[in-house]
XYZ file of C-alpha atoms in Angstrom:
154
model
C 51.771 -17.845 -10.891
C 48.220 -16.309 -10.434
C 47.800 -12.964 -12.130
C 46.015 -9.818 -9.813
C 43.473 -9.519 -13.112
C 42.723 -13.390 -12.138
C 42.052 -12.640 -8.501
C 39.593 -9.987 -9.026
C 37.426 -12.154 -11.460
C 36.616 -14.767 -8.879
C 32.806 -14.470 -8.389
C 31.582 -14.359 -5.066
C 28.819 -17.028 -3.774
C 25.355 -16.255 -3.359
C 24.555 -14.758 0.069
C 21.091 -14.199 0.526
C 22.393 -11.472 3.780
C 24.861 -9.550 1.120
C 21.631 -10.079 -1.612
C 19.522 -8.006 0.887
C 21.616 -5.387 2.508
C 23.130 -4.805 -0.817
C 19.726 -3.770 -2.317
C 18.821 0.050 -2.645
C 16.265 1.793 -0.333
C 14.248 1.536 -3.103
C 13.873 -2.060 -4.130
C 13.668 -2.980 -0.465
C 10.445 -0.779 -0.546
C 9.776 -2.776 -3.547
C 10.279 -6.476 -2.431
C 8.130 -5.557 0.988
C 5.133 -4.558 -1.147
C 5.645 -7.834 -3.145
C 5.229 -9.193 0.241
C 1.587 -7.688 1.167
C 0.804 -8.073 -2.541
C 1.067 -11.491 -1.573
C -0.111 -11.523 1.670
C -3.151 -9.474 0.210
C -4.136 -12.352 -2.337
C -3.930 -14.532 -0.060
C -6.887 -12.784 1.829
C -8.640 -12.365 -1.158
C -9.097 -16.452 -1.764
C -9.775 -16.345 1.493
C -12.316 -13.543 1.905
C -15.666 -15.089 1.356
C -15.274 -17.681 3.700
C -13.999 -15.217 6.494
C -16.812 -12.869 5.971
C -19.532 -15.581 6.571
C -17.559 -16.110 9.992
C -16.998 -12.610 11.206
C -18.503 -9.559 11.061
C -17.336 -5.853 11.941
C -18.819 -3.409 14.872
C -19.166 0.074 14.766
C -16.239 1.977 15.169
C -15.236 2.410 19.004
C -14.322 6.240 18.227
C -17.394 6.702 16.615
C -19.628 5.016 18.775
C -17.441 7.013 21.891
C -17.598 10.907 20.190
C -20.020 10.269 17.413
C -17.893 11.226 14.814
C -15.968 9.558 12.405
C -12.220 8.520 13.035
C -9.759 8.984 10.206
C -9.991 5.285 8.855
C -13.691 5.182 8.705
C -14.447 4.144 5.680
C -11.725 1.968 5.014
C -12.604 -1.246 4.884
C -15.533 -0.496 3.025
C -13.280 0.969 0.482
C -10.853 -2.013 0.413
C -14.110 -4.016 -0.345
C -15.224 -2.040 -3.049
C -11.921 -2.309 -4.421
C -12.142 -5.799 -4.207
C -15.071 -5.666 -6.054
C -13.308 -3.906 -9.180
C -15.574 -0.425 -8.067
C -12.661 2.074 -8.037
C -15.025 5.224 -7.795
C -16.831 3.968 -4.879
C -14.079 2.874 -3.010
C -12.382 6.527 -3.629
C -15.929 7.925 -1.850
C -15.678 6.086 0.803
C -11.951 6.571 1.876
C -9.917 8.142 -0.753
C -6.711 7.770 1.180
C -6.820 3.316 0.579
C -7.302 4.339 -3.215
C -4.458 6.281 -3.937
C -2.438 3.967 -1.502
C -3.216 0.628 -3.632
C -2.821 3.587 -7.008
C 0.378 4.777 -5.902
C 1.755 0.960 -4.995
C 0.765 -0.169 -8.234
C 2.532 2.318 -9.912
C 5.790 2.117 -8.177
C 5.311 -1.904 -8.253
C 5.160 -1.285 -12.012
C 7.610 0.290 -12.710
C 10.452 -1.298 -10.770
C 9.109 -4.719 -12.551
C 10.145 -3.526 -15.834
C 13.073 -1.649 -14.683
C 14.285 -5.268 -13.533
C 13.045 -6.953 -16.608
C 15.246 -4.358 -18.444
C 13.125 -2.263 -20.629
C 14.395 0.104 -21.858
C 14.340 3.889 -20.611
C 12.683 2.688 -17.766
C 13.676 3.981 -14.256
C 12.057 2.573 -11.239
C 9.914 5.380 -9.382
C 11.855 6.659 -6.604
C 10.367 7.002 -2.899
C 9.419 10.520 -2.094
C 8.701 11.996 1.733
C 5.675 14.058 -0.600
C 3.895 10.899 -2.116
C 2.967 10.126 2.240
C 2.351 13.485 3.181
C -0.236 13.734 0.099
C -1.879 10.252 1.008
C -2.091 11.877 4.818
C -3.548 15.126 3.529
C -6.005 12.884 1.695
C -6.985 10.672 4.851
C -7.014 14.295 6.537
C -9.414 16.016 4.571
C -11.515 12.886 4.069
C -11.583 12.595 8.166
C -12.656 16.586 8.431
C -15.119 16.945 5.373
C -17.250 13.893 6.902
C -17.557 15.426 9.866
C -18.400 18.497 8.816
C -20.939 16.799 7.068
C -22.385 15.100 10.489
C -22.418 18.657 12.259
C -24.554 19.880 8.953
C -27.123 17.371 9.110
C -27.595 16.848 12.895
C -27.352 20.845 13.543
C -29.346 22.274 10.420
C-alpha cells in the first residue's frame, strides 16, 4: 500500500514552461538582461568590422529643429563605454551610464544571490530606479539645448 507521505515526495520533471512562469518578476528581469548582456558582446566582437562598413548621419530631429533629441549623445556614449572611458561617456549621455551602472548592479547581485552567498538579497525592481534614469535623459535633453540657445543667441 502506498503511503500519502510517499505521494507527495515524487519529484516533478523538468518543464522548461513551469521553470519560466514559475520564476519571480524579478529574476525574469534578470535572465532578459543576461540576454542583451549577451546579445551586447556579441556586438562588441563584432564592432570593428561593422564600423568600417557603416557609418551614422546626423540626427533627423536635429537636422529638422536644430536641436538635440533626447538620445543624442547616445551612441557616442555607448562607444566611450566601450572604450573603458566611463566619465566621458556620462558627458555625453548620462542616462546610457547609469542604465549599463544600474544593470550591473542588479545583474550582480542576483548572481550571488543564486550562487548562495550569504546575506545576499537580489536587488529588487523599483518604478523610481526608471523614473530617475528618465529624469536623467530629461535634464541631459534640456541642459544641451539650453546650451545651443546660449551660444547661437549670445
Amino acid at each position: 500500500m502506498i503511503d500519502n507521505d510517499e505521494i507527495l515526495k515524487v519529484k516533478k520533471p523538468f518543464s522548461l514552461r513551469g521553470w519560466l512562469f514559475g520564476l519571480s518578476y524579478d529574476r525574469k528581469i534578470f535572465l532578459l538582461g543576461l540576454l542583451i548582456a549577451f546579445c551586447g558582446a556579441v556586438f562588441w566582437l563584432i564592432y570593428p568590422y561593422y564600423v568600417e562598413f557603416t557609418h551614422f548621419d546626423e540626427c533627423a530631429f536635429r537636422h529638422a529643429t536644430g536641436f538635440y533629441c533626447p538620445g543624442c549623445g547616445g551612441i557616442r556614449a555607448v562607444r566611450a563605454l566601450l572604450n573603458g572611458h566611463i566619465i566621458f561617456s556620462f558627458l555625453y549621455n548620462p542616462f546610457v551610464t547609469y542604465s549599463v551602472i544600474m544593470w550591473v548592479i542588479y545583474s550582480i547581485s542576483h548572481l550571488l544571490e543564486i550562487l548562495k552567498v550569504p546575506n545576499i538579497r537580489g536587488m529588487k525592481f523599483r518604478t523610481g530606479y526608471v523614473y530617475i534614469g528618465l529624469g536623467l535623459l530629461f535634464a541631459n535633453w534640456i541642459i544641451k539645448n539650453i546650451s545651443i540657445l546660449i551660444v547661437h543667441y549670445l
